[in-house]
Amino acid sequence: MASRRVFPLIFGGHIKEASKTAKVFNKFTGEPFAQVGLATRDEINECFEKAHQSEHHLASLRPHARAEILTHLHALIKKNSKEFAELIALEAGKPISGSEIEVVRCLATLTDAIKEASSATPDGSWREFTSEAGRYSMLSRRFPLGVASFVTPFNFPLNLVMHKIAPAIAAGCPFVLKPSDQAPLSAVFLGELLAQTNMPEGSFSILPCANEDAPLFSENERIKVISFTGSPKVGWSIQENAKRKKVILELGGNAACIIDKNVGDLDAIVSRLLFGAFFYSGQTCISVQRIIAHEDHYDTLCKKLAEGAKLWNSRQGDPMNKETMIGPIIAEREAIRIEEWVNESVEKHGGKILVGGKRNGSFYDATIVTDVDKEAKLWKQEIFGPVATIHKYSKFEEAIDLVNESEFGLQAGIFTNDLQKSFYAYENLVVGGVVVNDVPSARVDVQPYGGVKSSGCGREGVKYAMEDLTEHRVMVTKEISYYSKE
């Protein structure tokens, strides 16, 4: 099994043994189960230089050639699906059922990239126009920006990597990627498979590194565009220091979900709320953190959510077990932080724990807290854990205002049978995406995905990421449709 060996560097499209390695830990047992190579500063800079030198070669590949590379990669990942799922469960602590779903989503993302790469003239246009100087024809196409630098998080160590590299290959941008130091193996294994394709020499690298060397992924002068997924503190710091580089940021949020008075099956809604709040122990950027319920449904929802959370808590355990619903938090220090935030909400901000609220090592219970005031961290910040708060409202406009009382704006959900309220929410919620009749945790991988306010800038989804990785180039020709008459 690949997870029982030393994982190499992916260095300019080749597999390279590293001079220094780091242990990767099984998040359930706390024991090391593999090692991964760490790139040195010189190696990181050399890979950016290699990527720069490959810019013309990759950009000049015809669309069908890029699509063939992606198609080959799709076949290799599909063949190794089981190993990818096991790696995700071990290194990220994600229950195996969710890890298997992540592999399926990765393949779907790649399928979308194959379709987009196959376009002969992505977003190309041809126009004719006249001016005082004569008649002109104009051709406009998008061309790759050049070297891309990618930084990805631990929580989706395969699919979020694919959301970076698939659009880059489809658009013709060479790249250097730094995976999370907490869960780097899926990305490296993916790089090993990509090395088996016809990607041009030097056009890609996947380089885990020491924390002190991570700034090179935003500072290197060869970088034309940076795409970062992670914490707001680091992301906005990258943008502030990016100089002339283009920056794309996905920085999370504290997603809210409205339950309108006019809804039908509360049991079905509760099932989705539980999934949205507690899947992967709430360690997703669009986990349901704030439930905003109409006063007519508030008491019933509290009762049903508490009953459901108890079921989730009864199935804590080893992520490799198919029955597990709640796995470990990525690190015990993060579980301690979650515990502190919940306790603070009770001690200082009026909160009442409806269910959960207990920590055992790196595990934290599925937890629901009521009556939290708006100064609590549980309301204002991103918990990134299996904790949801529930609040009541009477008027729909009040619910919209409650959602918007956040520095974040990634996605929001609304359950309603009222079409007018759906459009009112769409037009008035200050977020990147509004999900109607489902939780904000629902992400369709082809959608333009991203946030506003402190949640970031730019969009993922292959087509939309390709727009961020490319720029328009225009060719204007005078009197192309005229000819001399004898």
Short mmCIF file of C-alpha atoms in Angstrom, two decimals:
data_model
loop_
_atom_site.label_atom_id
_atom_site.label_comp_id
_atom_site.label_asym_id
_atom_site.label_seq_id
_atom_site.Cartn_x
_atom_site.Cartn_y
_atom_site.Cartn_z
CA MET A 1 0.00 0.00 0.00
CA ALA A 2 1.43 3.38 -1.03
CA SER A 3 0.62 4.93 2.36
CA ARG A 4 3.30 2.71 3.99
CA ARG A 5 6.29 4.30 2.25
CA VAL A 6 8.20 7.55 1.93
CA PHE A 7 6.40 9.90 -0.44
CA PRO A 8 8.74 11.80 -2.76
CA LEU A 9 8.79 15.31 -4.15
CA ILE A 10 7.17 15.95 -7.52
CA PHE A 11 9.97 18.07 -8.96
CA GLY A 12 9.43 19.68 -12.34
CA GLY A 13 7.27 16.77 -13.46
CA HIS A 14 9.65 14.10 -12.15
CA ILE A 15 9.75 12.01 -8.99
CA LYS A 16 12.63 13.05 -6.76
CA GLU A 17 13.80 11.66 -3.44
CA ALA A 18 14.03 14.40 -0.82
CA SER A 19 17.02 15.04 1.41
CA LYS A 20 14.71 15.73 4.34
CA THR A 21 11.39 14.15 5.32
CA ALA A 22 8.57 14.71 7.80
CA LYS A 23 6.26 12.21 9.48
CA VAL A 24 2.60 12.11 8.53
CA PHE A 25 0.28 11.02 11.32
CA ASN A 26 -2.80 8.82 11.39
CA LYS A 27 -5.31 11.30 12.82
CA PHE A 28 -7.19 8.57 14.69
CA THR A 29 -4.31 6.75 16.39
CA GLY A 30 -1.92 9.69 16.56
CA GLU A 31 0.85 7.44 15.26
CA PRO A 32 3.00 8.15 12.18
CA PHE A 33 2.08 5.96 9.22
CA ALA A 34 4.13 7.49 6.40
CA GLN A 35 6.78 10.05 5.62
CA VAL A 36 6.78 12.81 3.02
CA GLY A 37 9.65 14.63 1.40
CA LEU A 38 10.21 18.31 2.20
CA ALA A 39 11.51 20.62 -0.50
CA THR A 40 14.35 22.99 0.32
CA ARG A 41 14.28 26.69 -0.52
CA ASP A 42 16.58 26.10 -3.48
CA GLU A 43 14.37 23.29 -4.78
CA ILE A 44 11.23 25.45 -4.52
CA ASN A 45 12.84 28.31 -6.41
CA GLU A 46 14.24 25.91 -9.01
CA CYS A 47 10.78 24.48 -9.64
CA PHE A 48 9.33 27.93 -10.20
CA GLU A 49 12.13 28.56 -12.71
CA LYS A 50 11.35 25.27 -14.46
CA ALA A 51 7.69 26.22 -14.59
CA HIS A 52 8.59 29.58 -16.13
CA GLN A 53 10.73 27.92 -18.78
CA SER A 54 7.83 25.60 -19.69
CA GLU A 55 5.26 28.41 -20.14
CA HIS A 56 5.44 28.55 -23.92
CA HIS A 57 5.43 24.77 -24.38
CA LEU A 58 2.33 24.22 -22.23
CA ALA A 59 0.51 27.26 -23.64
CA SER A 60 1.16 26.10 -27.19
CA LEU A 61 -0.41 22.66 -26.65
CA ARG A 62 -3.58 22.36 -28.68
CA PRO A 63 -6.82 21.94 -26.74
CA HIS A 64 -7.12 18.25 -27.63
CA ALA A 65 -3.61 17.60 -26.24
CA ARG A 66 -4.49 19.18 -22.89
CA ALA A 67 -7.74 17.21 -22.84
CA GLU A 68 -5.79 13.99 -23.50
CA ILE A 69 -3.52 14.69 -20.51
CA LEU A 70 -6.54 15.20 -18.29
CA THR A 71 -8.26 12.11 -19.68
CA HIS A 72 -5.17 10.00 -18.96
CA LEU A 73 -5.04 11.38 -15.42
CA HIS A 74 -8.74 10.59 -14.94
CA ALA A 75 -8.11 6.94 -15.85
CA LEU A 76 -5.15 6.71 -13.46
CA ILE A 77 -7.07 8.20 -10.53
CA LYS A 78 -10.07 5.97 -11.18
CA LYS A 79 -7.79 2.93 -11.17
CA ASN A 80 -6.36 4.01 -7.80
CA SER A 81 -9.62 5.21 -6.21
CA LYS A 82 -9.43 2.83 -3.26
CA GLU A 83 -5.93 3.93 -2.29
CA PHE A 84 -6.86 7.60 -2.56
CA ALA A 85 -9.87 7.10 -0.26
CA GLU A 86 -7.73 5.28 2.30
CA LEU A 87 -5.06 7.99 2.19
CA ILE A 88 -7.66 10.71 2.79
CA ALA A 89 -9.14 8.80 5.74
CA LEU A 90 -5.72 8.24 7.31
CA GLU A 91 -4.05 11.61 6.78
CA ALA A 92 -7.11 13.86 7.16
CA GLY A 93 -9.20 11.80 9.58
CA LYS A 94 -12.21 11.97 7.25
CA PRO A 95 -14.60 8.99 7.61
CA ILE A 96 -14.00 6.53 4.79
CA SER A 97 -17.51 7.02 3.37
CA GLY A 98 -16.83 10.73 2.96
CA SER A 99 -13.34 10.01 1.63
CA GLU A 100 -14.80 7.81 -1.08
CA ILE A 101 -17.22 10.58 -2.01
CA GLU A 102 -14.29 12.99 -2.28
CA VAL A 103 -12.61 10.73 -4.84
CA VAL A 104 -15.83 10.61 -6.86
CA ARG A 105 -16.06 14.41 -6.74
CA CYS A 106 -12.43 14.70 -7.82
CA LEU A 107 -13.18 12.59 -10.89
CA ALA A 108 -16.24 14.75 -11.66
CA THR A 109 -14.10 17.90 -11.40
CA LEU A 110 -11.62 16.33 -13.79
CA THR A 111 -14.39 15.36 -16.22
CA ASP A 112 -15.53 18.99 -16.28
CA ALA A 113 -11.94 20.10 -16.97
CA ILE A 114 -11.70 17.69 -19.90
CA LYS A 115 -14.81 19.30 -21.41
CA GLU A 116 -13.50 22.82 -20.87
CA ALA A 117 -10.02 21.97 -22.20
CA SER A 118 -11.52 20.54 -25.36
CA SER A 119 -12.83 23.93 -26.47
CA ALA A 120 -10.80 25.18 -29.41
CA THR A 121 -11.24 28.88 -28.54
CA PRO A 122 -12.27 29.28 -24.89
CA ASP A 123 -14.39 32.41 -24.58
CA GLY A 124 -13.30 33.47 -28.05
CA SER A 125 -15.30 36.04 -29.96
CA TRP A 126 -15.29 37.61 -33.42
CA ARG A 127 -16.82 41.00 -34.15
CA GLU A 128 -16.92 43.51 -36.96
CA PHE A 129 -17.32 47.23 -36.41
CA THR A 130 -16.77 50.55 -38.10
CA SER A 131 -15.19 53.79 -36.96
CA GLU A 132 -14.11 57.07 -38.49
CA ALA A 133 -10.90 55.37 -39.59
CA GLY A 134 -12.63 52.59 -41.49
CA ARG A 135 -13.98 49.09 -41.08
CA TYR A 136 -12.39 46.61 -38.68
CA SER A 137 -12.69 42.99 -37.56
CA MET A 138 -11.77 41.95 -34.03
CA LEU A 139 -10.79 38.53 -32.66
CA SER A 140 -10.62 38.16 -28.88
CA ARG A 141 -9.37 35.06 -27.06
CA ARG A 142 -8.13 34.22 -23.59
CA PHE A 143 -4.47 33.26 -23.11
CA PRO A 144 -2.79 31.75 -20.02
CA LEU A 145 -1.28 34.19 -17.52
CA GLY A 146 1.78 32.04 -16.87
CA VAL A 147 3.18 30.38 -13.75
CA ALA A 148 0.58 29.68 -11.06
CA SER A 149 1.31 29.08 -7.39
CA PHE A 150 -1.23 26.99 -5.49
CA VAL A 151 -1.62 26.45 -1.74
CA THR A 152 -4.24 23.94 -0.56
CA PRO A 153 -5.71 22.98 2.86
CA PHE A 154 -6.07 19.68 4.71
CA ASN A 155 -9.83 19.24 4.64
CA PHE A 156 -10.24 18.15 1.01
CA PRO A 157 -6.69 16.99 0.25
CA LEU A 158 -7.61 15.57 -3.16
CA ASN A 159 -10.59 17.45 -4.61
CA LEU A 160 -9.39 20.93 -3.64
CA VAL A 161 -6.02 20.09 -5.21
CA MET A 162 -7.88 19.05 -8.35
CA HIS A 163 -9.81 22.33 -8.30
CA LYS A 164 -6.43 24.08 -8.63
CA ILE A 165 -4.51 21.91 -11.07
CA ALA A 166 -7.24 20.79 -13.49
CA PRO A 167 -8.14 24.36 -14.55
CA ALA A 168 -4.43 25.18 -14.79
CA ILE A 169 -3.77 22.29 -17.18
CA ALA A 170 -6.93 23.08 -19.17
CA ALA A 171 -5.93 26.75 -19.43
CA GLY A 172 -2.25 26.06 -20.18
CA CYS A 173 -0.67 27.42 -16.98
CA PRO A 174 2.36 25.65 -15.45
CA PHE A 175 2.13 25.44 -11.67
CA VAL A 176 3.87 24.71 -8.40
CA LEU A 177 1.61 23.48 -5.59
CA LYS A 178 2.16 23.37 -1.85
CA PRO A 179 -0.19 20.91 -0.13
CA SER A 180 -1.17 21.09 3.53
CA ASP A 181 1.57 19.92 5.88
CA GLN A 182 -1.13 18.08 7.87
CA ALA A 183 -2.40 16.06 4.89
CA PRO A 184 0.08 16.19 1.98
CA LEU A 185 0.02 12.60 0.73
CA SER A 186 -3.02 12.62 -1.55
CA ALA A 187 -1.56 15.57 -3.47
CA VAL A 188 1.84 13.91 -3.84
CA PHE A 189 0.27 10.64 -4.98
CA LEU A 190 -1.77 12.62 -7.49
CA GLY A 191 1.46 14.19 -8.71
CA GLU A 192 3.02 10.77 -9.18
CA LEU A 193 0.15 9.85 -11.47
CA LEU A 194 0.32 13.15 -13.35
CA ALA A 195 4.00 12.44 -13.99
CA GLN A 196 2.88 9.43 -16.05
CA THR A 197 1.03 11.66 -18.52
CA ASN A 198 2.38 13.82 -21.34
CA MET A 199 2.66 17.00 -19.30
CA PRO A 200 5.60 19.05 -20.66
CA GLU A 201 8.97 18.93 -18.93
CA GLY A 202 9.11 21.20 -15.88
CA SER A 203 5.49 22.31 -16.12
CA PHE A 204 4.35 21.15 -12.69
CA SER A 205 5.68 20.47 -9.22
CA ILE A 206 4.07 19.39 -5.94
CA LEU A 207 6.25 20.35 -3.02
CA PRO A 208 5.54 19.89 0.67
CA CYS A 209 7.92 22.09 2.63
CA ALA A 210 8.81 23.41 6.06
CA ASN A 211 6.61 26.24 7.36
CA GLU A 212 9.44 28.75 7.23
CA ASP A 213 9.81 28.17 3.48
CA ALA A 214 6.10 28.52 2.65
CA PRO A 215 6.34 32.28 1.87
CA LEU A 216 8.24 31.39 -1.30
CA PHE A 217 4.92 30.26 -2.77
CA SER A 218 3.80 33.88 -2.84
CA GLU A 219 7.12 35.74 -3.09
CA ASN A 220 8.89 34.07 -6.02
CA GLU A 221 9.22 36.55 -8.89
CA ARG A 222 8.24 34.00 -11.55
CA ILE A 223 4.71 33.72 -10.15
CA LYS A 224 1.98 35.41 -12.20
CA VAL A 225 -1.07 34.21 -10.25
CA ILE A 226 -1.58 32.83 -6.72
CA SER A 227 -4.57 30.71 -5.70
CA PHE A 228 -4.77 30.14 -1.95
CA THR A 229 -7.32 28.24 0.12
CA GLY A 230 -6.92 28.57 3.87
CA SER A 231 -7.18 31.00 6.77
CA PRO A 232 -8.22 34.65 6.32
CA LYS A 233 -5.14 35.86 8.22
CA VAL A 234 -2.71 34.18 5.85
CA GLY A 235 -4.79 34.80 2.73
CA TRP A 236 -5.18 38.55 3.13
CA SER A 237 -1.51 38.81 4.09
CA ILE A 238 -0.63 37.16 0.77
CA GLN A 239 -2.77 39.65 -1.11
CA GLU A 240 -1.25 42.63 0.71
CA ASN A 241 2.27 41.51 -0.29
CA ALA A 242 1.49 40.18 -3.77
CA LYS A 243 2.72 43.29 -5.61
CA ARG A 244 1.77 42.77 -9.28
CA LYS A 245 0.66 39.16 -8.95
CA LYS A 246 -2.99 38.23 -9.38
CA VAL A 247 -4.47 36.66 -6.23
CA ILE A 248 -7.44 34.30 -5.79
CA LEU A 249 -8.53 33.60 -2.21
CA GLU A 250 -11.00 31.13 -0.66
CA LEU A 251 -10.98 31.83 3.07
CA GLY A 252 -13.99 30.17 4.65
CA GLY A 253 -16.96 31.49 6.58
CA ASN A 254 -19.55 30.88 9.30
CA ALA A 255 -22.40 29.75 7.08
CA ALA A 256 -26.01 30.33 8.05
CA CYS A 257 -29.17 28.47 7.06
CA ILE A 258 -32.68 29.94 7.26
CA ILE A 259 -35.71 27.73 7.93
CA ASP A 260 -38.74 29.68 6.73
CA LYS A 261 -42.23 29.42 8.22
CA ASN A 262 -43.46 28.07 4.89
CA VAL A 263 -41.71 24.68 4.71
CA GLY A 264 -42.90 21.10 4.51
CA ASP A 265 -41.06 18.04 5.82
CA LEU A 266 -39.12 19.13 8.91
CA ASP A 267 -37.58 15.67 9.30
CA ALA A 268 -35.94 15.94 5.89
CA ILE A 269 -34.70 19.44 6.73
CA VAL A 270 -33.26 18.25 10.06
CA SER A 271 -31.43 15.44 8.28
CA ARG A 272 -29.75 17.93 5.97
CA LEU A 273 -28.94 20.35 8.80
CA LEU A 274 -27.25 17.57 10.75
CA PHE A 275 -25.21 16.60 7.71
CA GLY A 276 -24.32 20.20 6.98
CA ALA A 277 -23.19 20.86 10.55
CA PHE A 278 -21.43 17.61 11.41
CA PHE A 279 -20.07 16.06 8.21
CA TYR A 280 -16.31 15.66 8.62
CA SER A 281 -16.71 17.07 12.13
CA GLY A 282 -17.66 20.46 10.70
CA GLN A 283 -14.25 20.97 9.12
CA THR A 284 -15.49 22.53 5.91
CA CYS A 285 -15.66 26.19 4.88
CA ILE A 286 -19.42 25.96 4.32
CA SER A 287 -20.36 23.88 7.35
CA VAL A 288 -23.70 24.92 8.88
CA GLN A 289 -22.70 27.06 11.87
CA ARG A 290 -25.74 29.32 12.34
CA ILE A 291 -29.27 27.90 12.08
CA ILE A 292 -31.88 30.68 11.86
CA ALA A 293 -35.33 29.18 12.41
CA HIS A 294 -38.77 30.73 12.23
CA GLU A 295 -40.31 30.95 15.69
CA ASP A 296 -43.12 28.55 14.71
CA HIS A 297 -40.56 25.78 14.09
CA TYR A 298 -37.90 26.68 16.65
CA ASP A 299 -38.90 24.33 19.50
CA THR A 300 -39.55 21.38 17.21
CA LEU A 301 -36.27 21.89 15.41
CA CYS A 302 -34.36 22.08 18.71
CA LYS A 303 -35.85 18.77 19.81
CA LYS A 304 -35.27 16.97 16.52
CA LEU A 305 -31.74 18.34 16.07
CA ALA A 306 -30.79 17.22 19.58
CA GLU A 307 -32.08 13.72 18.88
CA GLY A 308 -30.20 13.57 15.61
CA ALA A 309 -26.96 14.87 17.08
CA LYS A 310 -27.05 12.13 19.70
CA LEU A 311 -27.12 9.57 16.88
CA TRP A 312 -24.08 11.18 15.27
CA ASN A 313 -22.26 11.15 18.61
CA SER A 314 -23.03 7.46 19.09
CA ARG A 315 -21.02 6.75 15.95
CA GLN A 316 -17.71 8.38 16.79
CA GLY A 317 -14.64 6.34 15.99
CA ASP A 318 -12.03 5.17 13.50
CA PRO A 319 -12.43 6.90 10.13
CA MET A 320 -11.56 3.62 8.42
CA ASN A 321 -14.76 2.10 9.85
CA LYS A 322 -17.70 2.37 7.43
CA GLU A 323 -20.07 3.01 10.36
CA THR A 324 -18.18 6.05 11.65
CA MET A 325 -19.94 9.40 11.32
CA ILE A 326 -17.78 11.56 13.62
CA GLY A 327 -14.02 11.24 13.25
CA PRO A 328 -11.19 13.12 14.96
CA ILE A 329 -10.50 16.83 14.60
CA ILE A 330 -7.36 17.36 12.48
CA ALA A 331 -5.26 18.13 15.60
CA GLU A 332 -5.92 17.99 19.34
CA ARG A 333 -5.02 21.69 19.70
CA GLU A 334 -7.92 22.49 17.37
CA ALA A 335 -10.29 20.30 19.41
CA ILE A 336 -9.16 22.21 22.52
CA ARG A 337 -9.85 25.51 20.76
CA ILE A 338 -13.36 24.35 19.82
CA GLU A 339 -13.98 23.32 23.43
CA GLU A 340 -12.83 26.73 24.66
CA TRP A 341 -15.10 28.60 22.24
CA VAL A 342 -18.15 26.58 23.27
CA ASN A 343 -17.39 26.99 26.98
CA GLU A 344 -16.87 30.73 26.49
CA SER A 345 -20.24 31.02 24.74
CA VAL A 346 -21.90 29.49 27.82
CA GLU A 347 -19.90 31.33 30.48
CA LYS A 348 -19.88 34.80 28.91
CA HIS A 349 -22.49 35.00 26.16
CA GLY A 350 -25.67 33.36 27.46
CA GLY A 351 -25.29 30.12 25.51
CA LYS A 352 -27.00 26.88 26.55
CA ILE A 353 -25.67 23.54 25.32
CA LEU A 354 -28.58 21.61 23.89
CA VAL A 355 -26.52 18.52 23.09
CA GLY A 356 -22.83 17.57 23.03
CA GLY A 357 -20.20 19.94 24.35
CA LYS A 358 -17.67 17.29 25.38
CA ARG A 359 -14.11 16.67 24.19
CA ASN A 360 -12.13 13.43 24.33
CA GLY A 361 -8.61 13.97 23.06
CA SER A 362 -8.89 15.06 19.43
CA PHE A 363 -12.59 14.14 19.27
CA TYR A 364 -15.30 16.72 19.90
CA ASP A 365 -18.99 15.93 20.16
CA ALA A 366 -21.56 17.01 17.65
CA THR A 367 -22.83 20.06 19.54
CA ILE A 368 -25.78 22.44 19.32
CA VAL A 369 -25.88 25.65 21.35
CA THR A 370 -28.89 27.93 21.83
CA ASP A 371 -29.29 31.55 23.01
CA VAL A 372 -25.78 32.66 22.05
CA ASP A 373 -25.42 36.42 21.76
CA LYS A 374 -23.83 38.10 18.75
CA GLU A 375 -20.56 38.90 20.52
CA ALA A 376 -19.67 35.23 20.96
CA LYS A 377 -16.98 33.68 18.78
CA LEU A 378 -19.54 31.01 17.88
CA TRP A 379 -21.52 33.73 16.11
CA LYS A 380 -18.78 36.00 14.79
CA GLN A 381 -15.97 33.66 13.75
CA GLU A 382 -15.51 30.35 11.94
CA ILE A 383 -15.60 27.45 14.42
CA PHE A 384 -14.35 24.83 11.92
CA GLY A 385 -15.72 22.09 14.13
CA PRO A 386 -18.92 20.08 14.75
CA VAL A 387 -20.81 22.94 16.43
CA ALA A 388 -23.95 24.76 15.35
CA THR A 389 -25.91 27.54 17.02
CA ILE A 390 -29.67 27.96 16.61
CA HIS A 391 -31.57 31.25 16.70
CA LYS A 392 -35.21 32.23 16.17
CA TYR A 393 -36.81 34.98 14.11
CA SER A 394 -40.32 36.22 13.40
CA LYS A 395 -40.05 38.27 10.19
CA PHE A 396 -38.25 37.06 7.08
CA GLU A 397 -36.37 40.33 6.61
CA GLU A 398 -35.01 39.87 10.13
CA ALA A 399 -33.61 36.47 9.15
CA ILE A 400 -31.82 37.99 6.16
CA ASP A 401 -30.31 40.64 8.39
CA LEU A 402 -29.11 37.99 10.85
CA VAL A 403 -27.32 36.09 8.09
CA ASN A 404 -25.63 39.28 6.92
CA GLU A 405 -24.42 40.13 10.43
CA SER A 406 -21.09 38.48 9.69
CA GLU A 407 -17.74 39.55 8.33
CA PHE A 408 -17.89 36.45 6.13
CA GLY A 409 -19.93 35.79 3.00
CA LEU A 410 -19.25 32.43 1.37
CA GLN A 411 -22.59 30.60 1.07
CA ALA A 412 -25.97 30.64 2.79
CA GLY A 413 -28.90 28.24 2.71
CA ILE A 414 -32.65 28.77 2.87
CA PHE A 415 -35.46 26.27 3.17
CA THR A 416 -38.71 27.74 1.85
CA ASN A 417 -41.63 26.93 -0.43
CA ASP A 418 -42.05 30.60 -1.31
CA LEU A 419 -40.44 31.50 -4.64
CA GLN A 420 -40.59 35.22 -3.89
CA LYS A 421 -38.64 34.70 -0.67
CA SER A 422 -36.07 32.64 -2.57
CA PHE A 423 -35.43 35.56 -4.91
CA TYR A 424 -35.51 38.06 -2.04
CA ALA A 425 -32.80 36.02 -0.31
CA TYR A 426 -30.77 35.75 -3.52
CA GLU A 427 -30.88 39.50 -4.04
CA ASN A 428 -30.26 40.54 -0.43
CA LEU A 429 -27.90 37.99 1.12
CA VAL A 430 -24.33 39.28 0.88
CA VAL A 431 -22.68 35.97 0.03
CA GLY A 432 -21.07 34.27 -2.93
CA GLY A 433 -23.79 31.63 -3.23
CA VAL A 434 -27.38 31.09 -2.05
CA VAL A 435 -28.59 27.49 -1.83
CA VAL A 436 -32.37 27.12 -1.90
CA ASN A 437 -33.99 24.15 -0.14
CA ASP A 438 -30.69 22.71 0.98
CA VAL A 439 -27.90 23.56 3.40
CA PRO A 440 -25.10 25.98 2.44
CA SER A 441 -22.73 23.01 2.66
CA ALA A 442 -24.06 21.84 -0.71
CA ARG A 443 -21.46 22.61 -3.36
CA VAL A 444 -21.82 21.61 -6.98
CA ASP A 445 -18.29 21.30 -8.32
CA VAL A 446 -19.11 23.01 -11.63
CA GLN A 447 -20.58 26.12 -9.97
CA PRO A 448 -18.73 29.43 -9.59
CA TYR A 449 -17.67 28.93 -5.98
CA GLY A 450 -16.23 31.65 -3.79
CA GLY A 451 -17.04 34.36 -1.33
CA VAL A 452 -17.28 38.06 -0.61
CA LYS A 453 -16.24 40.18 2.35
CA SER A 454 -13.68 38.29 4.48
CA SER A 455 -14.43 35.03 2.68
CA GLY A 456 -12.14 35.87 -0.23
CA CYS A 457 -12.08 36.91 -3.87
CA GLY A 458 -12.16 35.07 -7.18
CA ARG A 459 -14.05 31.89 -8.01
CA GLU A 460 -13.41 28.16 -8.29
CA GLY A 461 -15.23 25.71 -10.52
CA VAL A 462 -13.17 24.75 -13.58
CA LYS A 463 -14.67 27.21 -16.08
CA TYR A 464 -14.50 30.12 -13.65
CA ALA A 465 -11.02 29.27 -12.36
CA MET A 466 -9.83 29.19 -15.98
CA GLU A 467 -11.07 32.77 -16.34
CA ASP A 468 -8.91 33.77 -13.36
CA LEU A 469 -5.90 31.94 -14.85
CA THR A 470 -6.17 33.61 -18.25
CA GLU A 471 -6.46 37.07 -19.78
CA HIS A 472 -7.97 38.50 -22.93
CA ARG A 473 -5.78 39.16 -25.96
CA VAL A 474 -7.28 40.96 -28.91
CA MET A 475 -6.36 41.08 -32.60
CA VAL A 476 -7.83 43.98 -34.58
CA THR A 477 -7.63 43.85 -38.40
CA LYS A 478 -8.55 46.74 -40.64
CA GLU A 479 -10.75 46.16 -43.70
CA ILE A 480 -10.31 42.38 -43.64
CA SER A 481 -13.53 41.85 -45.65
CA TYR A 482 -12.59 44.27 -48.47
CA TYR A 483 -10.69 43.58 -51.68
CA SER A 484 -9.67 45.68 -54.66
CA LYS A 485 -11.92 45.69 -57.73
CA GLU A 486 -10.35 45.97 -61.18
#
